[in-house]
Short mmCIF file of N, CA and C in Angstrom, two decimals:
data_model
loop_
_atom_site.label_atom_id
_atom_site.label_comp_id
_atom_site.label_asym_id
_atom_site.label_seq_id
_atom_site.Cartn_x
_atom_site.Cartn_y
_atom_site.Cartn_z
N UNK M 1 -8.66 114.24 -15.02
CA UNK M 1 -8.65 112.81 -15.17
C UNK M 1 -7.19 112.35 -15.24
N UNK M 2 -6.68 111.38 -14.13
CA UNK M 2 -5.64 110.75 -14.64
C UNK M 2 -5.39 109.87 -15.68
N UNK M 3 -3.95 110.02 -16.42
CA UNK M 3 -3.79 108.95 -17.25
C UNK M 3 -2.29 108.26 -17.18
N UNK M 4 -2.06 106.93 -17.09
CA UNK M 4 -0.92 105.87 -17.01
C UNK M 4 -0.30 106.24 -18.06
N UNK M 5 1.20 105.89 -18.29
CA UNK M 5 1.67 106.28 -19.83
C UNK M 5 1.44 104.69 -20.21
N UNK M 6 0.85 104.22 -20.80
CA UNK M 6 0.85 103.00 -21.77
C UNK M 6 2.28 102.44 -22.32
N UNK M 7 2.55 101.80 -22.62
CA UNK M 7 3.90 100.59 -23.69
C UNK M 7 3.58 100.82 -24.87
N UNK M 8 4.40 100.54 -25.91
CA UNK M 8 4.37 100.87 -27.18
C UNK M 8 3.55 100.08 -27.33
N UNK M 9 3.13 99.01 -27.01
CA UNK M 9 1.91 98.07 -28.17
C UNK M 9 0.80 98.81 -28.04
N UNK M 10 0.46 99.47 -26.73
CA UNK M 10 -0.99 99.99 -26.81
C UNK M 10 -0.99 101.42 -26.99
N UNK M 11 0.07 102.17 -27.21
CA UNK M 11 0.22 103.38 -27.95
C UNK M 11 -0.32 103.60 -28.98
N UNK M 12 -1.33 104.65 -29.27
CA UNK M 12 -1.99 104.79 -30.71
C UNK M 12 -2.64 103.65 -31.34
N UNK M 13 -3.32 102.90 -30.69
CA UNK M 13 -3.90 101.90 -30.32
C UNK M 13 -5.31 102.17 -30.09
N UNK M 14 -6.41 101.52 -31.48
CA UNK M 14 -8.02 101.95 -30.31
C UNK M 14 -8.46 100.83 -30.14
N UNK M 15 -7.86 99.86 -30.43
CA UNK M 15 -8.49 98.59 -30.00
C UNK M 15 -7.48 97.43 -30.22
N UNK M 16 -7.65 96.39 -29.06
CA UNK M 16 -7.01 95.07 -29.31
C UNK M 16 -8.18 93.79 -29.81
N UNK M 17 -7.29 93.05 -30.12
CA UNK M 17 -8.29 91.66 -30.80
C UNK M 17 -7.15 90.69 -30.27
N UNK M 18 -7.42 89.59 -29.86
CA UNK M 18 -6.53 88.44 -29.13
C UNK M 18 -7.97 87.33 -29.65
N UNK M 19 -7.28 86.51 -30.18
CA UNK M 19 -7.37 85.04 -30.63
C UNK M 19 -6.87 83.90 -29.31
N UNK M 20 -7.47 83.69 -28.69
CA UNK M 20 -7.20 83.15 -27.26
C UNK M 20 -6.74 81.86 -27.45
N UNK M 21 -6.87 80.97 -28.58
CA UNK M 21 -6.31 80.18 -28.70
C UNK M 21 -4.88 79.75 -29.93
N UNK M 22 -5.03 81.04 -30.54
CA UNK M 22 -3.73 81.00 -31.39
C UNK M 22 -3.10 82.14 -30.98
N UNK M 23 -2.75 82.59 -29.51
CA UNK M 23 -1.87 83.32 -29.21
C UNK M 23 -0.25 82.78 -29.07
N UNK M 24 -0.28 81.60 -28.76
CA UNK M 24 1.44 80.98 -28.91
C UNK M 24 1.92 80.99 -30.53
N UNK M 25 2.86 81.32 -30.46
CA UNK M 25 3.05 81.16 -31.77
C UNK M 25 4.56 80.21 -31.65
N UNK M 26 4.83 79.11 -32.68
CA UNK M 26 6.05 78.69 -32.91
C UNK M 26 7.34 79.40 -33.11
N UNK M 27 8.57 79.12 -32.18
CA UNK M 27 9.16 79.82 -32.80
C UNK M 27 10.26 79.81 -33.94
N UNK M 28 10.36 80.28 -34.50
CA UNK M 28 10.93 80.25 -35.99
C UNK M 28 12.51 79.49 -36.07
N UNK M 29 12.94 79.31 -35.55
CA UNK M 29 13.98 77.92 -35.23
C UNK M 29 13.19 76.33 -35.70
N UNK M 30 12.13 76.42 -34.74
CA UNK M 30 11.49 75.19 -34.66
C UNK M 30 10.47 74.77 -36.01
N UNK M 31 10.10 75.86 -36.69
CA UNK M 31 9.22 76.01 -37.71
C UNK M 31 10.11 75.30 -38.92
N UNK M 32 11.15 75.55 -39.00
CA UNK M 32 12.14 74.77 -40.02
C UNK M 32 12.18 73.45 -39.63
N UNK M 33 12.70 72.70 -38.82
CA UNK M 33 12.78 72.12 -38.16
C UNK M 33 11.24 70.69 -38.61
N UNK M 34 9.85 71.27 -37.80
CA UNK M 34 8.57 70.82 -37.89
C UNK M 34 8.31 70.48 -39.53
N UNK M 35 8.78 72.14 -40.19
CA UNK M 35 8.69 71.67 -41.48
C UNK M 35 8.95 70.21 -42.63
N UNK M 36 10.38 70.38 -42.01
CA UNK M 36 11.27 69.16 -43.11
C UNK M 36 10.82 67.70 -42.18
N UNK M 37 10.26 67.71 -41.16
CA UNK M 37 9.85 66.43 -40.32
C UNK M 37 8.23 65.94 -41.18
N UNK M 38 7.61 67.25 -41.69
CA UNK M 38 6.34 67.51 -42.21
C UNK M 38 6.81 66.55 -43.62
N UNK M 39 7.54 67.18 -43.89
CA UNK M 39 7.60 67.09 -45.41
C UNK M 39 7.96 65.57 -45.77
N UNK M 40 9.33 65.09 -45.18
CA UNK M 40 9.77 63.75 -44.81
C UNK M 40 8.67 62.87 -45.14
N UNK M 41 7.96 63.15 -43.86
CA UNK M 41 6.81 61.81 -43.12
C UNK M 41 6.00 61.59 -44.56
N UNK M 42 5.67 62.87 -45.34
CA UNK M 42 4.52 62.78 -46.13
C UNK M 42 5.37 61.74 -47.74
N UNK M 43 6.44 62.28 -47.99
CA UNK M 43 7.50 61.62 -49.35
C UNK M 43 7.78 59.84 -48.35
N UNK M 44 7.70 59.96 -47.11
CA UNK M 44 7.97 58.14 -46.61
C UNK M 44 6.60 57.47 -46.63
N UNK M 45 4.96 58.19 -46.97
CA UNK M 45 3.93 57.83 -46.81
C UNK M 45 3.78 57.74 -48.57
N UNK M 46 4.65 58.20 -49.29
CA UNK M 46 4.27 58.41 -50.70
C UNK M 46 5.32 56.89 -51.29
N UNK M 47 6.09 56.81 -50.68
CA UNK M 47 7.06 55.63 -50.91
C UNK M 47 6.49 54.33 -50.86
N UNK M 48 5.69 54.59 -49.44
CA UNK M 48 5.35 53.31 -49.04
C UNK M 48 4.18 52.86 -49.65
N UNK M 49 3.56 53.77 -50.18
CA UNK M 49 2.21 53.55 -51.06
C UNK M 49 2.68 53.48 -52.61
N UNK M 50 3.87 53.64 -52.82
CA UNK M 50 4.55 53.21 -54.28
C UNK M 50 4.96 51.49 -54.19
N UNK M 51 5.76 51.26 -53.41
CA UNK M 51 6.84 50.07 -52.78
C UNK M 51 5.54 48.82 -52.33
N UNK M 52 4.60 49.19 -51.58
CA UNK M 52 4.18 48.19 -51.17
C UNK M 52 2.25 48.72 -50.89
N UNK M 53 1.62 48.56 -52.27
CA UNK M 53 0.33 49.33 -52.39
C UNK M 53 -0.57 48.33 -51.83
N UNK M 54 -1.30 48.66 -50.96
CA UNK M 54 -2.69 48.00 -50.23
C UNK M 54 -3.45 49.18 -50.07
N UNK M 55 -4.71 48.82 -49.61
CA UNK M 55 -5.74 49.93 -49.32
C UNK M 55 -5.40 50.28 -47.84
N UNK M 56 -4.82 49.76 -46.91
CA UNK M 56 -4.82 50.12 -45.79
C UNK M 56 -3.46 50.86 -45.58
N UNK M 57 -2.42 50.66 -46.40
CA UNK M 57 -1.39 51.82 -46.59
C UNK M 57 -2.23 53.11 -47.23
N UNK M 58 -3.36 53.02 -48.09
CA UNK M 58 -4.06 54.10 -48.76
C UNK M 58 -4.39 54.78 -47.38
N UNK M 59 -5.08 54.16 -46.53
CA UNK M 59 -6.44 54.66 -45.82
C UNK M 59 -5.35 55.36 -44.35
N UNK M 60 -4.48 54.74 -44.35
CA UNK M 60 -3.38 54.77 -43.23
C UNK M 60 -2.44 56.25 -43.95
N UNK M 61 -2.36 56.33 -45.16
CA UNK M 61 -1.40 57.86 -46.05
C UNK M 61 -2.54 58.49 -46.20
N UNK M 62 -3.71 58.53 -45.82
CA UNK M 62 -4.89 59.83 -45.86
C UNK M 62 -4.57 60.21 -44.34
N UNK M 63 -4.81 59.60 -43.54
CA UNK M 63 -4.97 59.88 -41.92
C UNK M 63 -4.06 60.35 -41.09
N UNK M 64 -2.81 60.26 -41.52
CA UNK M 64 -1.19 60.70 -41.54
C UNK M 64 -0.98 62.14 -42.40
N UNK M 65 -1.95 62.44 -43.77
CA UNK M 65 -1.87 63.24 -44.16
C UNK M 65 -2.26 64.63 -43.52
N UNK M 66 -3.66 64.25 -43.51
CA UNK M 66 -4.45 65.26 -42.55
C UNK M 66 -3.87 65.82 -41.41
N UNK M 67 -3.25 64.60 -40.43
CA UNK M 67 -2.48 65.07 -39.44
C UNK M 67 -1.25 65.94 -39.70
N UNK M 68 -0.66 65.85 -41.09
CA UNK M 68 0.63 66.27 -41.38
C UNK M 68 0.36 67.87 -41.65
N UNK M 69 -0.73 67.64 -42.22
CA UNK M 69 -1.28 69.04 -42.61
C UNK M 69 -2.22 70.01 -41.13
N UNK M 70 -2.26 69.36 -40.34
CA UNK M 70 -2.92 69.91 -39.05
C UNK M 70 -1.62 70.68 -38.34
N UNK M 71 -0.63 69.31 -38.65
CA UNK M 71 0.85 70.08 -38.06
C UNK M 71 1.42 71.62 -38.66
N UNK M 72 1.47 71.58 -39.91
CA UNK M 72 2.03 72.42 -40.57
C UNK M 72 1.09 74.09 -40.35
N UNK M 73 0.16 73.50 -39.93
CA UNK M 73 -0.98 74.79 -40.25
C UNK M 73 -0.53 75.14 -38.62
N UNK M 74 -1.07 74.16 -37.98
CA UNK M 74 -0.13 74.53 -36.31
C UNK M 74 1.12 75.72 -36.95
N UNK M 75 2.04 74.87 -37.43
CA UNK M 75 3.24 76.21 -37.19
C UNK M 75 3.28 77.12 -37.86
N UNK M 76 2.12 77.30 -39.05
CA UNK M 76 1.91 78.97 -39.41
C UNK M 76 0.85 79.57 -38.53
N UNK M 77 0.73 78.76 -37.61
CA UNK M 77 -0.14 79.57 -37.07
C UNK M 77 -1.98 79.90 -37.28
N UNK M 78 -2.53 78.65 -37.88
CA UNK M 78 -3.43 78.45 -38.32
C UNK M 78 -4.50 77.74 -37.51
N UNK M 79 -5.54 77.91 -37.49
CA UNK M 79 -6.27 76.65 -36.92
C UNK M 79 -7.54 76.00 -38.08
N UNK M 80 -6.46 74.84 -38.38
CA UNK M 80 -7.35 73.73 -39.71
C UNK M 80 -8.67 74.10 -39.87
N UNK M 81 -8.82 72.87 -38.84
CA UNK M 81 -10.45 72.45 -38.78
C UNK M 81 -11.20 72.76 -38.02
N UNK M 82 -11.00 74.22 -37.10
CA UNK M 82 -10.76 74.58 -36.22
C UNK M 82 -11.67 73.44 -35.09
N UNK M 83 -11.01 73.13 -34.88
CA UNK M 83 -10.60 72.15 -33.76
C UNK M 83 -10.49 72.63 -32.48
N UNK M 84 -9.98 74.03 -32.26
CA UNK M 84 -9.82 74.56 -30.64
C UNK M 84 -10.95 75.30 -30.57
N UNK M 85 -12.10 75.23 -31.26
CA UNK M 85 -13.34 76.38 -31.24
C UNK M 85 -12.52 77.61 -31.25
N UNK M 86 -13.60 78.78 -31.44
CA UNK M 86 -13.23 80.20 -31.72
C UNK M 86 -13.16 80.70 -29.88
N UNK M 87 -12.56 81.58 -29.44
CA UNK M 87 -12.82 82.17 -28.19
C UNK M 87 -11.71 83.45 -28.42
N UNK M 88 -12.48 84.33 -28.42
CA UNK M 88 -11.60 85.94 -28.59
C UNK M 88 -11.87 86.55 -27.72
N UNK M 89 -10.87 87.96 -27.69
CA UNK M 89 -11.24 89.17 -26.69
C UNK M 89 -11.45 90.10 -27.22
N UNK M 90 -12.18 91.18 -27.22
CA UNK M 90 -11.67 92.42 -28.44
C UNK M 90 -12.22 93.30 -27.55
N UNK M 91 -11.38 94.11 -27.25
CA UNK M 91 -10.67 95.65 -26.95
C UNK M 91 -11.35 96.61 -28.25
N UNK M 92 -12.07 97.94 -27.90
CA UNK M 92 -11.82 98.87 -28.48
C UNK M 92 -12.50 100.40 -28.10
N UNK M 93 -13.11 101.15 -28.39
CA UNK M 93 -13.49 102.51 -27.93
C UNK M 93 -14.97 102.58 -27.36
N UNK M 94 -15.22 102.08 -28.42
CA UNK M 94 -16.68 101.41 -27.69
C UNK M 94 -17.06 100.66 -26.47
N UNK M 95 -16.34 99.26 -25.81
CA UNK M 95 -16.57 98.48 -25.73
C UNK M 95 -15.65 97.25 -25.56
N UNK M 96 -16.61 96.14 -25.34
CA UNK M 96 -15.61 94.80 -25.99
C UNK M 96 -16.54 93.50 -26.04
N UNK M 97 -16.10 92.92 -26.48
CA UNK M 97 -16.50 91.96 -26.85
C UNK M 97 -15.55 90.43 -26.25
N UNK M 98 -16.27 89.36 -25.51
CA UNK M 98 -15.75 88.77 -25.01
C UNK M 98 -16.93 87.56 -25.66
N UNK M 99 -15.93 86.04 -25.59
CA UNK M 99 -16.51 84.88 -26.18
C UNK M 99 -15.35 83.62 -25.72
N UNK M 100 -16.43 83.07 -24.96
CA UNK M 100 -15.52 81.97 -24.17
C UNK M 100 -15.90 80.91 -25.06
N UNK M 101 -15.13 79.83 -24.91
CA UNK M 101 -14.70 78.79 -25.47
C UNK M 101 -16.25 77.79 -25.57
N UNK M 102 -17.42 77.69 -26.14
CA UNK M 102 -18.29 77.38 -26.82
C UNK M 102 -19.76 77.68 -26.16
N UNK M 103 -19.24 79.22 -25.83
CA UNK M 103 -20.43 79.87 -25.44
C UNK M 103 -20.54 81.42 -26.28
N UNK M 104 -22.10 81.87 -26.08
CA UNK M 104 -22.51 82.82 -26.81
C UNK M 104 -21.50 84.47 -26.68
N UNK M 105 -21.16 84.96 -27.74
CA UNK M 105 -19.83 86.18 -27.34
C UNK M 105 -21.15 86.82 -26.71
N UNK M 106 -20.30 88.20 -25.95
CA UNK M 106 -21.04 89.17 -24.46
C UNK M 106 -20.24 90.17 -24.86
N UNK M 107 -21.21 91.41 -25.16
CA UNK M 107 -20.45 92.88 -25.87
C UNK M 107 -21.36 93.52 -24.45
N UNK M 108 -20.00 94.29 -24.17
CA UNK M 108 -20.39 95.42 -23.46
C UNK M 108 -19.83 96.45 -23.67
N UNK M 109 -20.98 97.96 -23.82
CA UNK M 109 -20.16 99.16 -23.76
C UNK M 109 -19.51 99.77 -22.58
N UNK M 110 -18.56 100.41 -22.78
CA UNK M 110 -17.70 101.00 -21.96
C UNK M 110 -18.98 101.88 -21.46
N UNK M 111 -19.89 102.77 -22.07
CA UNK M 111 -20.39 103.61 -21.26
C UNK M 111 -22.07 102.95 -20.20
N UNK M 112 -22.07 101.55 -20.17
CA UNK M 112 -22.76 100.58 -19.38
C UNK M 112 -21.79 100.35 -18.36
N UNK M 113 -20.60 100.43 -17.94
CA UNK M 113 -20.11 100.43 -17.08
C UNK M 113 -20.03 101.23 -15.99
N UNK M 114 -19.76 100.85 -15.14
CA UNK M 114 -19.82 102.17 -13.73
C UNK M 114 -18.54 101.41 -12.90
N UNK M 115 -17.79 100.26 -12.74
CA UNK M 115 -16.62 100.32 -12.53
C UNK M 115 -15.99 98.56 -13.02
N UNK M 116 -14.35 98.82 -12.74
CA UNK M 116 -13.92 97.97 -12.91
C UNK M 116 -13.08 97.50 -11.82
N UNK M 117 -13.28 95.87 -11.40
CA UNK M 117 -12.50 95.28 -10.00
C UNK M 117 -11.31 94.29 -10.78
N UNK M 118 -9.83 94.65 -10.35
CA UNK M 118 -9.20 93.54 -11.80
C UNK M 118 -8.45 92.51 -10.59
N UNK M 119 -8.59 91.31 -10.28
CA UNK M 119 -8.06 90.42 -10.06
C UNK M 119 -6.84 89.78 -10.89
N UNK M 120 -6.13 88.75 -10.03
CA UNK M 120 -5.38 88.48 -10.86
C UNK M 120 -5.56 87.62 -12.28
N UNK M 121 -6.52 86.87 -12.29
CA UNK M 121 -6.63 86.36 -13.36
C UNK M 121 -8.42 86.44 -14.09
N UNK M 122 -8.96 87.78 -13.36
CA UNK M 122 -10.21 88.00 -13.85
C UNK M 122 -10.44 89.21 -13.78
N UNK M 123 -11.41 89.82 -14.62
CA UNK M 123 -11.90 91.00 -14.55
C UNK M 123 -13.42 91.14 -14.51
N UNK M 124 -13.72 92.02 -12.98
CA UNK M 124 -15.12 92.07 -13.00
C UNK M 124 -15.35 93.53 -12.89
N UNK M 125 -16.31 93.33 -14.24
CA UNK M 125 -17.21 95.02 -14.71
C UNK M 125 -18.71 94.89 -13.68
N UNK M 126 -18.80 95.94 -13.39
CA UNK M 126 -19.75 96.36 -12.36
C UNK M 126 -20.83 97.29 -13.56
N UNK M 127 -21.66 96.89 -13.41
CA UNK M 127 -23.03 97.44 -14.71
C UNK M 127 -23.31 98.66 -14.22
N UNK M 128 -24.12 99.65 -14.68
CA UNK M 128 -25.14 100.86 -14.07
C UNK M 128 -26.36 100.25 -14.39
N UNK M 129 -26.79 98.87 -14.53
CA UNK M 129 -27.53 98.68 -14.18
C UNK M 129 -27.66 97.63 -12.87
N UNK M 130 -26.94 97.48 -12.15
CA UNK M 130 -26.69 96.83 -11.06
C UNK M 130 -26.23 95.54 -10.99
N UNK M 131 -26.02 95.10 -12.32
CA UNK M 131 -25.40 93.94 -12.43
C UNK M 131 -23.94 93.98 -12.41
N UNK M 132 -23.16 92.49 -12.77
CA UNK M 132 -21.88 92.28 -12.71
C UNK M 132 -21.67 91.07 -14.04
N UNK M 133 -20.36 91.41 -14.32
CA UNK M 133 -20.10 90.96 -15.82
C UNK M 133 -18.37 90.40 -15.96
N UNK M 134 -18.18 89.31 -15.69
CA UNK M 134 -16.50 88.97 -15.33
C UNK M 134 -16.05 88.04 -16.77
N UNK M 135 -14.85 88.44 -17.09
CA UNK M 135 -14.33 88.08 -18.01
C UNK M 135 -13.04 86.80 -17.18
N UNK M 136 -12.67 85.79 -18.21
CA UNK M 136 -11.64 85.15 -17.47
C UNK M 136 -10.55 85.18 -18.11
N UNK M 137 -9.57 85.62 -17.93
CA UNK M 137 -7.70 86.19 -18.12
C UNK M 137 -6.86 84.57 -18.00
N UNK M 138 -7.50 83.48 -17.50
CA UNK M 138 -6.72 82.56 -17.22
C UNK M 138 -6.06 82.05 -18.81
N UNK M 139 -6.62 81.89 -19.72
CA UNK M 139 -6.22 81.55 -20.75
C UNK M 139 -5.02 82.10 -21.34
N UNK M 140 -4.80 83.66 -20.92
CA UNK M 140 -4.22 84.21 -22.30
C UNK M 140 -2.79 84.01 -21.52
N UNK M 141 -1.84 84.90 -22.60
CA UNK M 141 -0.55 84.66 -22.64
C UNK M 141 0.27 85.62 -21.56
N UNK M 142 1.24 85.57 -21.12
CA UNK M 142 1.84 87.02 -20.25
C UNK M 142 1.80 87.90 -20.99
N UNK M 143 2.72 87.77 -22.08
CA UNK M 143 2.32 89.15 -23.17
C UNK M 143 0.84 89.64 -23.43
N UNK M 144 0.15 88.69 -23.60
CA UNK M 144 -1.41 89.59 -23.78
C UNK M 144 -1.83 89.54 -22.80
N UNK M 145 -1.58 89.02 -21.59
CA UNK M 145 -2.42 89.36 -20.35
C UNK M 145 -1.86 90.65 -19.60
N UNK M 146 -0.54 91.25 -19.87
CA UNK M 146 -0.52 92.13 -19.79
C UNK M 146 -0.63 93.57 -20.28
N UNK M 147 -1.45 93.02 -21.50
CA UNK M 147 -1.66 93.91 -22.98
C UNK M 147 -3.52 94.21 -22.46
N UNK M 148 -3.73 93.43 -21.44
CA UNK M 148 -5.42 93.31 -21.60
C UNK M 148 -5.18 94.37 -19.99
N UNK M 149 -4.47 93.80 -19.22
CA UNK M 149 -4.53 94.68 -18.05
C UNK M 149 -3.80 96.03 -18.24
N UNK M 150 -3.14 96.41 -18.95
CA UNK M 150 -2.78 97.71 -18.82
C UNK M 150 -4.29 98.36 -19.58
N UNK M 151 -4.89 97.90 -20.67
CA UNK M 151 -6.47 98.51 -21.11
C UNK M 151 -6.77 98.53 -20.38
N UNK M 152 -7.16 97.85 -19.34
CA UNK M 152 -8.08 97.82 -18.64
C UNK M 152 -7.93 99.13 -17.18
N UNK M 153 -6.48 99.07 -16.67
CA UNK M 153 -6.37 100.05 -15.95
C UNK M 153 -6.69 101.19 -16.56
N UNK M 154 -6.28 101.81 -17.54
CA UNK M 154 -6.30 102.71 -18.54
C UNK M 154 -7.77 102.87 -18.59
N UNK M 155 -8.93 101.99 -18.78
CA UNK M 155 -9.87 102.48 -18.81
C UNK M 155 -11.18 102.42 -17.43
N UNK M 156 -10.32 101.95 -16.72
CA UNK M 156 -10.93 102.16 -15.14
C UNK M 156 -10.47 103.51 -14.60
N UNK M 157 -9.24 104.21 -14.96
CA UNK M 157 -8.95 105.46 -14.87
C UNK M 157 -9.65 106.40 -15.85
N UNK M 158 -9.97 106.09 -16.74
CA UNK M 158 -11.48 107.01 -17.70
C UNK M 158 -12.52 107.24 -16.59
N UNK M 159 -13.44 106.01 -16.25
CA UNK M 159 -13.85 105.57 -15.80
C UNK M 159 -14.36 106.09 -14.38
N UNK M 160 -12.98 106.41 -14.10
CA UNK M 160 -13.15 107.16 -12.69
C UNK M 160 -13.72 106.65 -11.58
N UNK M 161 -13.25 104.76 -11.14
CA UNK M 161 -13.76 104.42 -9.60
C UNK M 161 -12.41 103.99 -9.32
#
């Protein structure tokens, strides 16, 4: 059986998990930055509801808040309310597990497979039971889309088509 030498991320590695929609992450320049803009807005929403109190400065420093706090969770990397729905990939020895963006997740084992066709921005598993099973790559990041296609060669060379 041939085998590819893999990159350090997927070295000693039995499985990946990718969060398809919190794969960008801020980068840490800008996180300072977002922060004190965070912080600001919320002490000029606390002012203005000291200085000049109505209910619609109230109702107007809740709705600004939330948002302030949607921001901040943005740059740790969070998802609030989750708001972008869940949609993952998961990689592992078994299998994987795939779940698109507000549809039912689709686990398949590696040993239900009989081959793999990898396009550029899709992957279609070929069943032993004569079916076909395509995942879509358009979402993810270069770094994880090339973290998902080197698995994937790697295990089309198991695989053996």
């Amino acid at each position: 059986m041939a085998t590819i030498p893999l990159t350090s991320k997927t070295e000693n590695k039995s499985e990946i998990n990718i969060d398809i929609h919190q794969q960008h992450v801020v980068k840490t320049k800008y996180k300072k930055l977002y922060f004190a803009i965070s912080v600001a807005l919320i002490l000029a929403y606390i002012a203005l509801l000291i200085y000049d109190f109505e209910w619609s400065s109230v109702l107007m420093f809740i709705v600004l808040s939330i948002n302030n706090y949607q921001l901040l969770m943005y740059i740790f990397g969070k998802d609030p309310f989750n708001l972008h729905g869940k949609s993952y990939l998961k990689f592992n020895n078994q299998g994987f597990i795939y779940k698109p963006l507000r549809k039912a997740p689709r686990e398949i084992l590696w040993q239900d497979v009989s081959g793999i066709t990898l396009h550029l921005f899709e992957a279609e598993f070929h069943l032993t039971n004569g079916g076909t099973s395509a995942i879509n790559l358009e979402d993810l990041s270069d770094d994880n889309l090339k973290l998902v296609k080197e698995w994937l060669v790697w295990k089309k060379l198991e695989i053996g088509n």
